[in-house]
Coordinates of C-alpha atoms and ligand atoms in Angstrom, one line a residue:
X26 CA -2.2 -12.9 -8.3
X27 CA 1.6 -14.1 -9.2
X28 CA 4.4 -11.5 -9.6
X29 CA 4.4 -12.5 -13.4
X30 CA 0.7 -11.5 -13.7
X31 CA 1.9 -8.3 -12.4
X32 CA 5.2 -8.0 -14.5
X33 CA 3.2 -8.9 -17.5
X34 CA 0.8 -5.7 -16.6
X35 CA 3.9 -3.7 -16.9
X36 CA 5.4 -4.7 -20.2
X37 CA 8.6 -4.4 -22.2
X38 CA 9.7 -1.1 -21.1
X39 CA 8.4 -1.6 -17.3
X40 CA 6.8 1.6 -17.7
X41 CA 2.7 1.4 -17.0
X42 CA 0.2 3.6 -16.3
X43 CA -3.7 2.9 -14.7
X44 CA -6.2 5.1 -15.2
X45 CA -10.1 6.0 -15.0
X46 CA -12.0 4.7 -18.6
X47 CA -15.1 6.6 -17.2
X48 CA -16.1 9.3 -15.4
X49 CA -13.8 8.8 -12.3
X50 CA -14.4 6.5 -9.6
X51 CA -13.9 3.1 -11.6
X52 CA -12.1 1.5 -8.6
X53 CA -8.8 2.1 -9.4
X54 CA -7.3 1.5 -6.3
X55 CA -7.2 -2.4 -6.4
X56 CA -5.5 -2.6 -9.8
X57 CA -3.2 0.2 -8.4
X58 CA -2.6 -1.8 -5.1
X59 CA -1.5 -4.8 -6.8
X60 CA 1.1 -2.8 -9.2
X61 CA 2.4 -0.9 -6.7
X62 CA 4.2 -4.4 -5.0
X63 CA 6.3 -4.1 -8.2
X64 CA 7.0 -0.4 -8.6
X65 CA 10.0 1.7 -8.1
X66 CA 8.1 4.7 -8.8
X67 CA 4.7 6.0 -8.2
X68 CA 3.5 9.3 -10.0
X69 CA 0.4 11.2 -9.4
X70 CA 0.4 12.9 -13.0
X71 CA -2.8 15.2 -12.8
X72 CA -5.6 16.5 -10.7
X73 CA -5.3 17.2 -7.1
X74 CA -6.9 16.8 -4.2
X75 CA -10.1 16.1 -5.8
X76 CA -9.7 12.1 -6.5
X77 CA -10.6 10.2 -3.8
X78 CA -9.3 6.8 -3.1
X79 CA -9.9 4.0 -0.1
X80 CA -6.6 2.5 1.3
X81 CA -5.6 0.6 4.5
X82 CA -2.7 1.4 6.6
X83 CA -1.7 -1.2 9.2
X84 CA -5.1 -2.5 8.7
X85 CA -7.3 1.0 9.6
X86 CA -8.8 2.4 6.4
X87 CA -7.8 6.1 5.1
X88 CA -9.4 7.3 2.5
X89 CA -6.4 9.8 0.3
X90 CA -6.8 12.4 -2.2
X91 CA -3.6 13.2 -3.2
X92 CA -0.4 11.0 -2.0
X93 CA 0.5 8.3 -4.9
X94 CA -0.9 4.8 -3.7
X95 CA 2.9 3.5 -3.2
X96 CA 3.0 5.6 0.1
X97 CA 1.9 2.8 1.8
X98 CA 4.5 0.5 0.2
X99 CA 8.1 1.8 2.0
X100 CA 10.2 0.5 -0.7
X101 CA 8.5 2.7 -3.4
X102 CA 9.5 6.5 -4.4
X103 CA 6.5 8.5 -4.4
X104 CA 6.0 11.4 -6.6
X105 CA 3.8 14.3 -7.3
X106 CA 4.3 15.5 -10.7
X107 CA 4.6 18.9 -12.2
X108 CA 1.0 18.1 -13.9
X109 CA -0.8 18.1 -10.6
X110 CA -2.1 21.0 -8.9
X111 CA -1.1 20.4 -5.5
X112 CA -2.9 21.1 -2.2
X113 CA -0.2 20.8 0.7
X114 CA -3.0 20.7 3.4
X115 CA -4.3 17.5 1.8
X116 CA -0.9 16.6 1.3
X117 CA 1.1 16.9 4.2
X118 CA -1.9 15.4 6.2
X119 CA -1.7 12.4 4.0
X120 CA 2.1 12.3 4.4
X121 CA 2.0 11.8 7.9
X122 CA -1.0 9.4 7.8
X123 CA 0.9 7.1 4.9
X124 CA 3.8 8.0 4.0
X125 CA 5.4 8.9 7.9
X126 CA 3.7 5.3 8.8
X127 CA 5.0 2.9 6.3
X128 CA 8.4 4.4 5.7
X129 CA 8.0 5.7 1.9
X130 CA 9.3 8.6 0.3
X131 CA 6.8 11.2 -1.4
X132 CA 8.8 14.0 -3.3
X133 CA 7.3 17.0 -5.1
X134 CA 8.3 18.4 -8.5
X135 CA 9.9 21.8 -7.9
X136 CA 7.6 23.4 -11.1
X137 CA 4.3 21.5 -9.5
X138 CA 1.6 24.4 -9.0
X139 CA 0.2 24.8 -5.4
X140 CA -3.5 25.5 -5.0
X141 CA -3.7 28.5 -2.8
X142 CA -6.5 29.6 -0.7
X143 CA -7.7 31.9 -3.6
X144 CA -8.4 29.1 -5.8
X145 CA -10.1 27.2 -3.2
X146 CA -12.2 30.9 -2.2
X147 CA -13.2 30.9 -6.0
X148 CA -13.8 27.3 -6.6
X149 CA -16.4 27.5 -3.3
X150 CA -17.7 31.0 -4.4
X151 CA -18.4 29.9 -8.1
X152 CA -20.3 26.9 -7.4
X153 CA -22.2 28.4 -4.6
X154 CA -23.3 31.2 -6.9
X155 CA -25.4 29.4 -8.9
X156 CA -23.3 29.0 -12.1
X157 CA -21.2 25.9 -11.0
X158 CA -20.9 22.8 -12.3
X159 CA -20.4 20.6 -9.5
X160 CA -17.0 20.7 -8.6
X161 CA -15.6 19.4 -5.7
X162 CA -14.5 22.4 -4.4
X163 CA -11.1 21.8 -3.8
X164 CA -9.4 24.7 -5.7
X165 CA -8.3 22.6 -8.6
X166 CA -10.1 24.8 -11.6
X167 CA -9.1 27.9 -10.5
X168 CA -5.6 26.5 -9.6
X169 CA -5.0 25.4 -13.8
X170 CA -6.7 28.5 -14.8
X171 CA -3.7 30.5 -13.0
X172 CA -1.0 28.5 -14.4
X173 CA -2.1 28.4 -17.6
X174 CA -2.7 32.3 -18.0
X175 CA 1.0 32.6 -15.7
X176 CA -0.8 34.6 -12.9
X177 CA -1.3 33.7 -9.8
X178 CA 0.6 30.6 -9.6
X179 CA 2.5 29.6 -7.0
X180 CA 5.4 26.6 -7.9
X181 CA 6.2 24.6 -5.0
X182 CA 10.1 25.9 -5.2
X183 CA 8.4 29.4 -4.9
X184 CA 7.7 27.9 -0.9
X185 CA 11.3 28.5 -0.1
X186 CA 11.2 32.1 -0.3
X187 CA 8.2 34.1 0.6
X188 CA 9.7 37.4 -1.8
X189 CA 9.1 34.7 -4.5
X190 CA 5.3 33.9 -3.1
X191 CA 4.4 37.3 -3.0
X192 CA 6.1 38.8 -6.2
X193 CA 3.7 35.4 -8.1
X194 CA 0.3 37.0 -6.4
X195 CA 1.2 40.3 -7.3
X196 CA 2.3 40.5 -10.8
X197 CA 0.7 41.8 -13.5
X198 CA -2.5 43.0 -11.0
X199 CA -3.2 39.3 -10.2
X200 CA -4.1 40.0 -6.8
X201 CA -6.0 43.2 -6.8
X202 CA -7.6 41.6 -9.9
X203 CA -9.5 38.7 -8.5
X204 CA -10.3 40.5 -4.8
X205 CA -12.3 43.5 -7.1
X206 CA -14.5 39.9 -8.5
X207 CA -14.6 38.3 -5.2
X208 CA -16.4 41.8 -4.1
X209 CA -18.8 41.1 -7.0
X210 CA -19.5 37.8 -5.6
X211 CA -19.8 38.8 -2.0
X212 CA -22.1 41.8 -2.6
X213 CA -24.7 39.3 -4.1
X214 CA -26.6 37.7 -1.6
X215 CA -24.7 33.9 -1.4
X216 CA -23.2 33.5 2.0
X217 CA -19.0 33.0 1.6
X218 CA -16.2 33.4 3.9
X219 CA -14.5 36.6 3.6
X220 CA -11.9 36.7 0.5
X221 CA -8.4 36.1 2.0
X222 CA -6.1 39.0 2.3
X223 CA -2.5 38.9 0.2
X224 CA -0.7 38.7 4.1
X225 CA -3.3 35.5 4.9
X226 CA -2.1 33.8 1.1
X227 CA 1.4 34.2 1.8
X228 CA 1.0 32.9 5.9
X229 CA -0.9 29.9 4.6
X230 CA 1.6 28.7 1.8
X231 CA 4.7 29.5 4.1
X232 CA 2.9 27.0 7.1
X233 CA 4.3 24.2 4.9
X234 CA 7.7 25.4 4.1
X235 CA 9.3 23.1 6.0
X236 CA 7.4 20.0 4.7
X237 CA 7.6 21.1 1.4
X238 CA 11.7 21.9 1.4
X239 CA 13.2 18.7 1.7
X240 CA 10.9 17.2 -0.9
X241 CA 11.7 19.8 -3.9
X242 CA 13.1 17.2 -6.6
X243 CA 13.3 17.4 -10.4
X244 CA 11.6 14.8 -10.8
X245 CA 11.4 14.3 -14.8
X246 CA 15.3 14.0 -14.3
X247 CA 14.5 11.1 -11.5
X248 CA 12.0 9.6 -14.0
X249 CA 13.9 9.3 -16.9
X250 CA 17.0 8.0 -14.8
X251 CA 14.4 5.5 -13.8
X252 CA 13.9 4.7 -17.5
X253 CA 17.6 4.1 -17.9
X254 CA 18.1 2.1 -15.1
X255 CA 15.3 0.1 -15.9
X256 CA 13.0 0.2 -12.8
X257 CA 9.3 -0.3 -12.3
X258 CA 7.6 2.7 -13.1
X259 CA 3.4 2.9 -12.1
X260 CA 1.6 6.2 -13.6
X261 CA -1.0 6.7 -11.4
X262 CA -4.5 8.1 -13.2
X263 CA -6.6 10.9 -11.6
X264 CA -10.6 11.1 -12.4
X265 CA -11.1 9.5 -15.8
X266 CA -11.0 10.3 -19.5
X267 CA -14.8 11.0 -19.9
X268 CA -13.5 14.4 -17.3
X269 CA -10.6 14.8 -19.2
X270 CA -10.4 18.7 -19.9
X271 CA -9.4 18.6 -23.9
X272 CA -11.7 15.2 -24.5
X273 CA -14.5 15.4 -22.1
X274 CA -18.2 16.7 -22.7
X275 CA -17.0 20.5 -22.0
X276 CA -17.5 21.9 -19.6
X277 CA -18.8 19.5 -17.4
X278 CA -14.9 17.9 -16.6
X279 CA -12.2 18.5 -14.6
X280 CA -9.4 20.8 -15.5
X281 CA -6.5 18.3 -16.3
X282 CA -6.1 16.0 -18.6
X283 CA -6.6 12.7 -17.5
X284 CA -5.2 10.3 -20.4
X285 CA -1.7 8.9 -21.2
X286 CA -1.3 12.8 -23.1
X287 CA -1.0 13.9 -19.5
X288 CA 1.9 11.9 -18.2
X289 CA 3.1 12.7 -22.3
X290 CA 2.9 16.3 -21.4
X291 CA 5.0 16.7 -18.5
X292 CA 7.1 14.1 -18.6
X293 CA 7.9 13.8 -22.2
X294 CA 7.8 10.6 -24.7
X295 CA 8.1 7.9 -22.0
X296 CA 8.7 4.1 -23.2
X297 CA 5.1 3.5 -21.9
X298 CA 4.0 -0.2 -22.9
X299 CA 1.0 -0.4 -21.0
X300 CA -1.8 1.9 -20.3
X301 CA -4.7 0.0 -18.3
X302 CA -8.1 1.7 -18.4
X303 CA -10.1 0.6 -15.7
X304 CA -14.2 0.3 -16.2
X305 CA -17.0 -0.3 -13.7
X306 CA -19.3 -2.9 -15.3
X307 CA -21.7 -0.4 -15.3
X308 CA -21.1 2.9 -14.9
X309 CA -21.3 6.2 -12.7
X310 CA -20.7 10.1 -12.5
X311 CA -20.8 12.7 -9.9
X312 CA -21.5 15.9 -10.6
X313 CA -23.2 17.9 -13.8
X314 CA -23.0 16.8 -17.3
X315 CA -25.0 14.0 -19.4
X316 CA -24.8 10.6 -19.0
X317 CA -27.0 8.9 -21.7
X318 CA -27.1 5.4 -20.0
X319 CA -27.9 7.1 -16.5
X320 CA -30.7 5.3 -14.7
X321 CA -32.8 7.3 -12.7
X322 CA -35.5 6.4 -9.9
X323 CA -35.8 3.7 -7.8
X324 CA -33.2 1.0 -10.4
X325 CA -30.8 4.2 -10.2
X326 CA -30.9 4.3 -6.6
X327 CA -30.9 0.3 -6.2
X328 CA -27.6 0.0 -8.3
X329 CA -25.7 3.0 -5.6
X330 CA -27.3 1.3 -2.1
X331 CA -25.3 -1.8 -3.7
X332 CA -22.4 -0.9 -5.1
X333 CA -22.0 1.9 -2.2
X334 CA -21.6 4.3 -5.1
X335 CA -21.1 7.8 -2.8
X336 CA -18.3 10.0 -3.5
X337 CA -15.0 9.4 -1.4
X338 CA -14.0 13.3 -1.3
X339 CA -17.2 15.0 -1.5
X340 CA -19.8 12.1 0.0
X341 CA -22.3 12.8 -3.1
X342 CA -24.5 10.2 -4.5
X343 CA -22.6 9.3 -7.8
X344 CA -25.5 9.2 -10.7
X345 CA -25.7 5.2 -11.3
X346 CA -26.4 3.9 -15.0
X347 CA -25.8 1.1 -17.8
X348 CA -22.0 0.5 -19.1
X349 CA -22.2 2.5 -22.4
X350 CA -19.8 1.1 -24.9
X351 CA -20.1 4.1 -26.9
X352 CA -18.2 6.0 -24.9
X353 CA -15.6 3.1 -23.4
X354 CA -14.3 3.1 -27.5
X355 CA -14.2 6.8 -27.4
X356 CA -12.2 6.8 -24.1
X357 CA -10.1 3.9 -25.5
X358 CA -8.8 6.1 -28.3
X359 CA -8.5 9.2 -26.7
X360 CA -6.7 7.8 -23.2
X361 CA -4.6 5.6 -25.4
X362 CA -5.4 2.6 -23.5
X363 CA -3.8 -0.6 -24.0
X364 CA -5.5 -3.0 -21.2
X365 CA -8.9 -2.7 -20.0
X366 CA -10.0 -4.0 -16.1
X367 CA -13.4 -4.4 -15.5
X368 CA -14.1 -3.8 -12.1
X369 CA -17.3 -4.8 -9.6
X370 CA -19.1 -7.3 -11.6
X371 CA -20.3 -8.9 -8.4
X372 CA -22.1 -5.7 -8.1
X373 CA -23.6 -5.9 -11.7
X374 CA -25.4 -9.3 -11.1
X375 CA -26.3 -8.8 -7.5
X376 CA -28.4 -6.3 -9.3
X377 CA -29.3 -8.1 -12.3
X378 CA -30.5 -11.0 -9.6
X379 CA -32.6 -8.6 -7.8
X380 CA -34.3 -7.3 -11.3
X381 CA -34.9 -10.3 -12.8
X382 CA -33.9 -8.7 -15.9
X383 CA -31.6 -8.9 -18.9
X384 CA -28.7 -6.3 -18.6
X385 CA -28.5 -3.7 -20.9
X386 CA -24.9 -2.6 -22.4
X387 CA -24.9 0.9 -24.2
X388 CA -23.9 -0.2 -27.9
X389 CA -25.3 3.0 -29.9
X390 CA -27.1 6.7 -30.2
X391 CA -28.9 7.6 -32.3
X392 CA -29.0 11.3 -33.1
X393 CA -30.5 13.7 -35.2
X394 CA -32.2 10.3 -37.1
X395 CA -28.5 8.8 -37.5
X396 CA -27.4 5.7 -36.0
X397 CA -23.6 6.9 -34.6
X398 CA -21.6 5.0 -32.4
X399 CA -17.7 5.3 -34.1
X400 CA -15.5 8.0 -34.6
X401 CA -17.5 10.4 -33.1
X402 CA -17.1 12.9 -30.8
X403 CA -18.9 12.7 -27.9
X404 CA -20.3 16.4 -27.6
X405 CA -22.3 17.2 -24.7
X406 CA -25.3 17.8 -27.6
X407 CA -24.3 14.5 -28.7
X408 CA -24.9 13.2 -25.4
X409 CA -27.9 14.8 -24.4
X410 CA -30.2 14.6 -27.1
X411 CA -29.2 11.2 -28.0
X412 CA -31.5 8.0 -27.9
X413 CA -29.5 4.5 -26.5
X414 CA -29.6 1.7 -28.6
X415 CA -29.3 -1.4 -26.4
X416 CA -28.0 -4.9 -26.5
X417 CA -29.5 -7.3 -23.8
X418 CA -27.6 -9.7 -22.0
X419 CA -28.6 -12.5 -19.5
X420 CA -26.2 -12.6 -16.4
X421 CA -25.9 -15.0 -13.9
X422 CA -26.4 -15.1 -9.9
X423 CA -23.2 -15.5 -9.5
X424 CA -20.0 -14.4 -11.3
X425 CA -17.9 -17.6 -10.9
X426 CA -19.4 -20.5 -11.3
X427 CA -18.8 -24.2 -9.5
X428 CA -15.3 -24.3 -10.4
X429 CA -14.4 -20.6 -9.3
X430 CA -14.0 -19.6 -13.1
X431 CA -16.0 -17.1 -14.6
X432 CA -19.8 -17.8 -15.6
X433 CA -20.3 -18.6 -19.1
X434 CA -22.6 -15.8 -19.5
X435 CA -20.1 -12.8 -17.6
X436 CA -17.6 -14.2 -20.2
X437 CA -19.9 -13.1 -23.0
X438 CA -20.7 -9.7 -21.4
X439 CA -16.8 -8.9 -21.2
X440 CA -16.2 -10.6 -25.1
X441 CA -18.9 -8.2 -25.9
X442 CA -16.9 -4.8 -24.3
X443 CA -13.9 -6.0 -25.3
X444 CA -14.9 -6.1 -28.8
X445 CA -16.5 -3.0 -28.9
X446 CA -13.4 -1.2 -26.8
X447 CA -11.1 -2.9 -29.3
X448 CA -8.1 -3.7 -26.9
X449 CA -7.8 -6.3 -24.3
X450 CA -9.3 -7.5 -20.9
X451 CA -6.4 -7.8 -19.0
X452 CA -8.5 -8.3 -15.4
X453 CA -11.9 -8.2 -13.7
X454 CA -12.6 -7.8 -9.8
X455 CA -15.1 -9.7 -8.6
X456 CA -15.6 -8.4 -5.1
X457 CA -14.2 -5.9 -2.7
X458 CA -11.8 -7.3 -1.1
X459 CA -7.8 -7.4 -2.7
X460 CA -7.5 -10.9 -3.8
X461 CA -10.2 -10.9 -5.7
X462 CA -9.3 -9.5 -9.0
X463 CA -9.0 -12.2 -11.9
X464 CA -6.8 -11.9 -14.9
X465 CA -7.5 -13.4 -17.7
Ligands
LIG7 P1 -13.2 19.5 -10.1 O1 -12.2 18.5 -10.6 O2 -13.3 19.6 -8.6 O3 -13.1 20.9 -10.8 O4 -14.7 19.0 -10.6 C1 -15.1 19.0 -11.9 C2 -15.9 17.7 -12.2 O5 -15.1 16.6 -12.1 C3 -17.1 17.5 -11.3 O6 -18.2 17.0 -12.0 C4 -16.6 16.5 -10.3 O7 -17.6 15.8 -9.6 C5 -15.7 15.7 -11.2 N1 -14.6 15.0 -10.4 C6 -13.5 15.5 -10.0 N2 -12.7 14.6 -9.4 C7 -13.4 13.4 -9.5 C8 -13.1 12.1 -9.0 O8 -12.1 11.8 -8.5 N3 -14.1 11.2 -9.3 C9 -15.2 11.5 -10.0 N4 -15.5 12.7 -10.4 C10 -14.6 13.7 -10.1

């Protein structure tokens, strides 16, 4: 792809953002590659440790959770915003596997919450229990739930001064507080790992003082100079807006929001021109919640051998199913996408191929006798109870045909989304490796 394609991506105010139009895991990382050879900046807005995301460094792959995907670039400033709630075990590791390697810069806002070993106790604790949802365990829930009720949290500035540590677990019973419920959870009969005391808390966090000190920035203050100064700036997505916390089919989501609202909500009304949602051609979850395309049995199983669909932090089976245009629209709107990539249509009609069938796309539910399928929320009801109304579409063996331009018939699969999602197909990928992404 030419530098224009990219510079295009970023629009007027060279100020972009790419993020998931499903539930997480669209294969975002090769639309983010290819932006980050333009960008000044890279942001990690939201979520934590619990994305997951292959990259290769001086040709070995490492799969990251946390670092922004410009580590690996060394021209490009790397930040982790004040919206993510930060795991400096995942982090630092991933600094010195990226970051130290290719000569980038990762900084950390000074307000940017750190997930402490409590959260990552209760997270583990919670789901073990019985009443989880299928988190990934890496602290993140509890991590929000403390910053949001201002106890418990720990901002990485706090690192430089273990008073400040201490003073943040303490205050207002926080502590004593959640190690009287950990005893309720450890006197039932689930296995866990003993609760950590308040000395082990503040030991852990103070291992990464000296990582974390000279990366303190204010980094809305470096953002908006970056504005100014008119640089490349890439907002890089966490999950995707079918898990975002406010919009998501409650309470199966993640805890952050994972739209263009969460780069709004930290970072203020940034000139953002283009927000690129990126889709699977079909479509996958991991973890609880309903998925009213989700095929299950042997097809279900078929569709993850082929397009490898295991989960790159946790190593789950990600639940496989059609593309359900219902709820692209519906993520449209609420992620305030401009751009939509369509990702791993090879995938799609290597499985179409081996079926022998037409491919369904998700156009409606019906519910409760009503046909819905606009405007409407998508409650977890909604999406339960709910009966898919399909269109069928013939594809091809192949996505490209003789002349290495797309197949008639993957053309009219992608007009089909695109009308329905109302905005744009900027790009598709059409296999795994970089290069092949097309934009149209
Ligand atoms: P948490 O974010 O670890 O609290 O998990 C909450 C829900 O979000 C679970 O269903 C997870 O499987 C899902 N989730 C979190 N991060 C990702 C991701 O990066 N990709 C896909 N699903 C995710």
């Amino acid at each position: 792809m030419s530098r224009a394609h990219i510079k295009r991506l970023y629009g007027e105010s060279r100020v972009a953002a790419v993020l998931g139009a499903q539930w997480g895991d669209e294969g975002k990382g090769k639309i983010v590659d290819t932006l980050t050879a333009e960008a000044n900046l890279v942001i990690r807005y939201g979520g934590g440790a619990n994305a997951g995301h292959t990259i290769f460094v001086n040709g070995r792959k490492v799969v990251t959770h946390i670092i922004p995907s410009g580590a690996i670039r060394p021209n490009t400033l790397n930040i982790i915003g004040p919206g993510v709630a930060c795991g400096l075990d995942v982090l630092s590791k991933e600094v010195k596997e990226v970051a130290d390697v290719s000569g980038s810069r990762v900084v950390i806002d000074r307000s940017t919450p750190i997930v402490h070993p409590i959260h990552r106790w209760f997270d583990v604790a919670r789901e073990a229990n019985g009443g989880g949802i299928g988190t990934t365990q890496r602290g993140i829930g509890p991590a929000y739930e403390d910053m949001f009720s201002r106890r418990g949290s720990v901002r990485a500035a706090d690192l430089l001064n273990p008073d400040k540590i201490e003073a943040a677990l303490t205050a207002g019973g926080y502590y004593a507080e959640r190690r009287a419920a950990a005893e309720s959870y450890l006197a039932s009969n689930v296995k866990l790992p003993a609760f950590p005391s308040l000395t082990d808390v503040v030991a852990d966090l103070m291992q990464y003082r000296e990582f974390v000190r000279p990366r303190l920035a204010d980094t809305r203050e470096i953002v908006w100079e970056a504005v100014e100064k008119r640089q490349c700036i890439l907002f890089e997505g966490a999950q995707g807006v079918m898990l975002d916390v406010f919009n998501g089919s409650s309470p199966h989501t993640t805890s952050s929001l994972c739209g263009a609202a969460g780069i709004r909500a930290t970072y203020g009304n940034l000139p953002i021109t283009s927000v690129i949602g990126v889709a699977k051609a079909y479509a996958t979850r991991v973890g609880g919640g309903p998925f009213p395309t989700e095929l299950k049995g042997p097809e279900g199983d078929l569709l993850r051998e082929l397009g490898n669909e295991y989960g790159a932090t946790t190593g789950r089976p990600r639940r496989c199913g059609w593309l359900d245009l219902v709820a692209l629209r519906y993520a449209v709107r609420m992620g305030e996408i401009t751009h939509l990539v369509v990702t791993k249509l090879d995938t799609l009609v290597e499985f179409a191929t081996k079926q022998g069938l037409p491919t369904p796309l998700g156009v409606h539910y019906n519910f409760e006798l009503r046909r819905i399928g606009r405007n409407e929320t998508l409650t977890s009801r909604v999406q339960r109870d709910s009966v898919v109304e399909y269109d069928l579409h013939s594809l091809p063996s192949s996505v490209l045909d003789e002349s290495s331009a797309l197949h008639p018939s993957v053309s009219s699969y992608l007009k089909r989304i695109q009308d329905a999602a109302g905005v744009p197909i900027a790009a598709v990928g059409t296999g795994p490796e970089r290069d092949q992404l097309i934009f149209l």
